[in-house]
Each structure stands twice: as C-alpha cells, then as structure tokens.
One Martini backbone bead per residue (centre of mass of N, CA, C, O) as a GRO file, in nm:
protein
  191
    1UNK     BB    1  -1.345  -2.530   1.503
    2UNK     BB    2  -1.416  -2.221   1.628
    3UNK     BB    3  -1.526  -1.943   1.486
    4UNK     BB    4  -1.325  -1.765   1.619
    5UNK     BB    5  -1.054  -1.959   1.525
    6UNK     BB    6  -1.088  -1.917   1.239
    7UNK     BB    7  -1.088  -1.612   1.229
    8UNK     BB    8  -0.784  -1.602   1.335
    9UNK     BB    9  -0.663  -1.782   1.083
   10UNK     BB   10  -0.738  -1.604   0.853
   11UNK     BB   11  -0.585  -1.345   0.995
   12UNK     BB   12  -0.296  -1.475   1.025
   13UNK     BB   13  -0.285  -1.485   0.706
   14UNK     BB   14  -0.302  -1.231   0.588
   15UNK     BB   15  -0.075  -1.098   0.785
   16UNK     BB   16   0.141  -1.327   0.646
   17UNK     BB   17   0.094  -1.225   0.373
   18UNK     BB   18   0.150  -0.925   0.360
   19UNK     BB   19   0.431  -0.970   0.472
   20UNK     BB   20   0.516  -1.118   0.191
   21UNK     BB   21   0.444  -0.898  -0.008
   22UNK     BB   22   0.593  -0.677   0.088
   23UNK     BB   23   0.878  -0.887   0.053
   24UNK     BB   24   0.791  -1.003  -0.276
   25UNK     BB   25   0.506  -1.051  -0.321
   26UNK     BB   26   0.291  -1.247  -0.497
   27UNK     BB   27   0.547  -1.445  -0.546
   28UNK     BB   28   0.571  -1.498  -0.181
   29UNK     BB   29   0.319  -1.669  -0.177
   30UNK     BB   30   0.330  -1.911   0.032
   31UNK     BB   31   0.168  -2.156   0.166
   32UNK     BB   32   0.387  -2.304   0.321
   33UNK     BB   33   0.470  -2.062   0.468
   34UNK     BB   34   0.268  -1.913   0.576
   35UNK     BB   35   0.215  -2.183   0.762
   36UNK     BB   36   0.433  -2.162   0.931
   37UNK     BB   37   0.397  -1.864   1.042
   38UNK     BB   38   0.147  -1.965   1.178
   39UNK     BB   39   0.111  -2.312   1.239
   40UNK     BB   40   0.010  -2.465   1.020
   41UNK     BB   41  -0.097  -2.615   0.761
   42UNK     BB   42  -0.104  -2.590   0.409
   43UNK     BB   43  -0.414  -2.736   0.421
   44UNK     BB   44  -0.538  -2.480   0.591
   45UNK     BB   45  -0.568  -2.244   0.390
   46UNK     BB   46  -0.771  -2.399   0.178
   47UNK     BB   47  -1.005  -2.337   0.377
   48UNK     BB   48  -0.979  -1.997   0.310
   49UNK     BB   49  -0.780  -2.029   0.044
   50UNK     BB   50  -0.812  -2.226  -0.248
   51UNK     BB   51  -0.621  -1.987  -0.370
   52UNK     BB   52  -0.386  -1.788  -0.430
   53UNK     BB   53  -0.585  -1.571  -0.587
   54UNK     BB   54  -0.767  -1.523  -0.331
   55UNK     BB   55  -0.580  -1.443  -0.142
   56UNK     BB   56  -0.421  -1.180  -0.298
   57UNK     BB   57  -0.719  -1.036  -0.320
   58UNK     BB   58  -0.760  -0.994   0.003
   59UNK     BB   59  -0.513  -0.881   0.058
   60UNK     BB   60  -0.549  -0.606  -0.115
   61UNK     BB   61  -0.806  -0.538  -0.021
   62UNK     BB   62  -0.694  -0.480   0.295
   63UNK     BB   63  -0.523  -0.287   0.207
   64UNK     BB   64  -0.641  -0.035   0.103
   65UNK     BB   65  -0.874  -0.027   0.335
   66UNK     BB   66  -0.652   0.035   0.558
   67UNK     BB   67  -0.556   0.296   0.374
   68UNK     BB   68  -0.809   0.452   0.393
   69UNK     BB   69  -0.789   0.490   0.703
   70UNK     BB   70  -0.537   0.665   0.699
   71UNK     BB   71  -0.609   0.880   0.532
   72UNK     BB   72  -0.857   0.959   0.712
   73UNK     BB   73  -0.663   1.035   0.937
   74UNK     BB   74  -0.528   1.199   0.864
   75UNK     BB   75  -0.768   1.429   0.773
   76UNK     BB   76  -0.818   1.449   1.080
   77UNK     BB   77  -0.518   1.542   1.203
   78UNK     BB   78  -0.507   1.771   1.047
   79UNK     BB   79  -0.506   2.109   0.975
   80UNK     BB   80  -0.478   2.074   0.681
   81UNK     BB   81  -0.468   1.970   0.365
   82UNK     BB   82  -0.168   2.028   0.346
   83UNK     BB   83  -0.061   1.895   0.592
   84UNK     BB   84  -0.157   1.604   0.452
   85UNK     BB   85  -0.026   1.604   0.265
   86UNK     BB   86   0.272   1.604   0.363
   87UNK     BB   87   0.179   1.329   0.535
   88UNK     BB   88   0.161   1.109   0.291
   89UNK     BB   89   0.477   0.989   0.268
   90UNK     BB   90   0.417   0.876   0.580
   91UNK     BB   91   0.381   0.601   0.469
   92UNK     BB   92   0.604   0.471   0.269
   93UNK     BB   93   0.809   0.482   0.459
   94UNK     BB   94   0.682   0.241   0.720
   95UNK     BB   95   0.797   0.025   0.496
   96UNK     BB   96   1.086   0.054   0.512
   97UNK     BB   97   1.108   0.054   0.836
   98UNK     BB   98   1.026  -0.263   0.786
   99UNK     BB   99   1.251  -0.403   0.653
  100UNK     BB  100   1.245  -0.287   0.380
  101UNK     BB  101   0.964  -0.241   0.295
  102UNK     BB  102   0.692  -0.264   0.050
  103UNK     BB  103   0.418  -0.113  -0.121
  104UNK     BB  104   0.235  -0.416  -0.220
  105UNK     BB  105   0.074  -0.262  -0.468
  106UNK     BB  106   0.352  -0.174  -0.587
  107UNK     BB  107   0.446  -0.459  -0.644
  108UNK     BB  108   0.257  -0.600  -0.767
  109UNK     BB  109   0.233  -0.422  -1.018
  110UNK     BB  110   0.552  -0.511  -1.124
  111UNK     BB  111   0.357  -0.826  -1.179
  112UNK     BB  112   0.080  -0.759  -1.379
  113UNK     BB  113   0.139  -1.075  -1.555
  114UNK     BB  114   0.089  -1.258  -1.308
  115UNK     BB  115  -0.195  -1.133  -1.252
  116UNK     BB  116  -0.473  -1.165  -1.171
  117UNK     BB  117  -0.728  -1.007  -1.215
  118UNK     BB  118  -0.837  -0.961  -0.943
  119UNK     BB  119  -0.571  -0.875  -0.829
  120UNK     BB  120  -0.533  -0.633  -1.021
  121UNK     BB  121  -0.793  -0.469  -0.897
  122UNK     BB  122  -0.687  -0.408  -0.616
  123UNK     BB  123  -0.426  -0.279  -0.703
  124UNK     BB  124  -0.602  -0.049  -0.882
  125UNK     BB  125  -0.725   0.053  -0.643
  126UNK     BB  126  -0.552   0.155  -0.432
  127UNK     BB  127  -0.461   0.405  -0.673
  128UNK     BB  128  -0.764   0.513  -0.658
  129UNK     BB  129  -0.780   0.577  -0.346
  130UNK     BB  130  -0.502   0.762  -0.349
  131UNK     BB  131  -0.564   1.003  -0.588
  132UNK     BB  132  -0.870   1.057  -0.430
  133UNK     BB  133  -0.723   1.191  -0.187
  134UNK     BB  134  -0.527   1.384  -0.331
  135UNK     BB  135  -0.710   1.556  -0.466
  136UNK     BB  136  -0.914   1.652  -0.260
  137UNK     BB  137  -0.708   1.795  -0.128
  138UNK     BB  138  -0.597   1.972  -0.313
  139UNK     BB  139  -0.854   2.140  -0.360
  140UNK     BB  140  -0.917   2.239  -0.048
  141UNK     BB  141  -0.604   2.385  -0.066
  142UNK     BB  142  -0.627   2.555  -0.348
  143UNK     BB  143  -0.400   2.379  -0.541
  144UNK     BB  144  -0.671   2.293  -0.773
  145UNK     BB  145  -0.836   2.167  -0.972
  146UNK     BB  146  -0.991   1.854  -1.042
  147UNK     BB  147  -0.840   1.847  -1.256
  148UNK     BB  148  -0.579   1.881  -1.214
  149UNK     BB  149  -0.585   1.710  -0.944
  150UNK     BB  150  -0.561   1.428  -1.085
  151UNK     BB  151  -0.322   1.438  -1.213
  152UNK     BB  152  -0.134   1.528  -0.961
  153UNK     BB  153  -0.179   1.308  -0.816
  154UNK     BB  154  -0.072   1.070  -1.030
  155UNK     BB  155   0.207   1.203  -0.986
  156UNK     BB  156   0.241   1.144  -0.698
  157UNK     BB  157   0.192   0.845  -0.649
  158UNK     BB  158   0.435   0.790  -0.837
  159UNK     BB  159   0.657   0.945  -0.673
  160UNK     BB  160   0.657   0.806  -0.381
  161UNK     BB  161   0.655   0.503  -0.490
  162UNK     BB  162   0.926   0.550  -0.652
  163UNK     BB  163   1.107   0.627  -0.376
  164UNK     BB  164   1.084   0.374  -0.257
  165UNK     BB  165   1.169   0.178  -0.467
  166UNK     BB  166   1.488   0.342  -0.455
  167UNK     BB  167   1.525   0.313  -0.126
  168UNK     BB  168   1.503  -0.007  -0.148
  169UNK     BB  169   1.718  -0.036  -0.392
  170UNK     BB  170   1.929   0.054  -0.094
  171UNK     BB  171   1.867   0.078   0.147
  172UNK     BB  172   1.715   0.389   0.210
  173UNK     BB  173   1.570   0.627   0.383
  174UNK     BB  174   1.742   0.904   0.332
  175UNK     BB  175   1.647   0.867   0.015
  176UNK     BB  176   1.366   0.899   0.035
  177UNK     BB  177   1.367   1.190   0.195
  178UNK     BB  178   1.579   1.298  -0.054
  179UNK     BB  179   1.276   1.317  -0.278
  180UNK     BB  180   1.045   1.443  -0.095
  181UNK     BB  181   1.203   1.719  -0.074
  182UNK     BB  182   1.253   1.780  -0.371
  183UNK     BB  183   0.938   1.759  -0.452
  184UNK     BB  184   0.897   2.041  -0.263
  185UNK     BB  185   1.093   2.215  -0.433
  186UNK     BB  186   0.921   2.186  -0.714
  187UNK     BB  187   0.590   2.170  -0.621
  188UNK     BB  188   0.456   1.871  -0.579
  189UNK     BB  189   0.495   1.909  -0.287
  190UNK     BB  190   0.405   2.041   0.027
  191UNK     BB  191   0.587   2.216   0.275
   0.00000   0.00000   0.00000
C-alpha cells in the first residue's frame, strides 16, 4: 500500500468511526462493521489503530479540533460576538439535520464509565473547547466578565447539547429550535 493509500485508508476510518461514534457513540466503534463501511479487512483497521480506544481518542480528538475550526470560523464570519453566540446553537442543530445524529463529545460523555481515560480526556476537550469559545464571545460582547462569562459559557454549552439530547430522542429538530428559541426568551442565549 503506497503512503497516499495508506492515509486515505486512515482518513476513511476516522470519517466512518466518526459516523458511527454520532449514531451509537463509543459502544457504535465496531471493527467489524467499520471495516465493512470502508471496504477493507477488519484486520487492516489495527494496523491505523491497534485497539478500540486509541480509535475513540483519535476520532474524540479529530472532532474538537474540527469544532475548533468551525468555531473560529463563526468568529470570523459574525458580525459581532452576539451574532457568533447566536450562530453557535447551529453547529448542534446539523447533527440532528443528518439523520437525527448527535455531537459525538455529548454522546460519549453520557458514556464516562466505559470510556477509557485517553478517549474520555479528549471528550472533555471538547467541552472545554467550547465553553472557552463561549466565554471569549460572552466577554468581547460585554455581556459578562471573565469570571462570569466561564460559568455563563458551561451553562451554555451544557444546554445547547442537551436540547440536541432531548430533541433527538424525538427525532423532532423543531423541538431543538423551540429549546433554543426559549433560551433566548430567558436571556441565555443572545437573540
């Protein structure tokens, strides 16, 4: 297999545990069918990664950083800090939007006791990924002081996905828009 083949075979795994972590969480990780879903051997996943949990922090750690990427690019694309806290409710919405999927890191967390440590530090990235995305905004918006703005921002985070949480298990995103829609009613979220 040629280095190029190789990192796309990689790449192909990350992207079908990934889909698999959204829709089962860390207990959905099965060789077997992963190795289905790419195409190869379940035997060729351990030569990417040797075990179960160095998968999960792989994929665990691939989505923060890809939220990562995403938050900043809110940053950049708002017009101001309320507008970015605005748009942040609408990365967890387009996890629903595909096929009643759910953010990975929530999906793990509510796994804590099976996860092992690497992959549960990585899903605690996540969360503090984004609360210190959150706070940044709450701050630069002059809607909190620093400290205030840590506690706002996990209060935020904490209610965003868990409103994805309660809206997939109805399958109902309309029920996730009237969650968020309340938050703002409350002066959680800005509207």
């Amino acid at each position: 297999m040629a280095a190029t083949a190789k990192g796309n075979v990689r790449e192909a795994i990350l992207v079908a545990a990934r889909e698999a972590a959204m829709a089962a969480g860390y207990g959905g990780l099965n060789f077997r069918d992963l190795a289905e879903t790419v195409g190869i051997k379940a035997a060729s996943i351990t030569y990417h990664f040797a075990t179960k949990a160095l998968l999960g922090e792989a994929v665990a750690r691939r989505y923060w950083e890809d939220i990562a990427r995403d938050l900043e690019a809110i940053s950049t694309n708002a017009g101001s800090p309320t507008e970015a806290l605005q748009r942040y409710p609408s990365l967890f919405r387009l996890s629903l939007e595909r096929d009643n999927r759910m953010c990975l890191s929530s999906f793990m967390a509510t796994e804590h006791d099976a996860l092992p440590e690497p992959v549960l530090k990585e899903v605690q990235t996540f969360a503090d990924v984004n609360t210190a995305w959150l706070c940044d905004q709450l701050v630069a918006a002059k809607r909190a002081s620093r400290a205030e703005g840590e506690l706002r921002a996990r209060a935020i985070y904490a209610a965003v996905a868990g409103a994805q949480i309660i809206a997939r298990s109805r399958s109902d995103v309309k029920l996730f828009d009237n969650l968020i829609e309340s938050y703002q009613k409350t002066g959680l979220l800005p509207r």
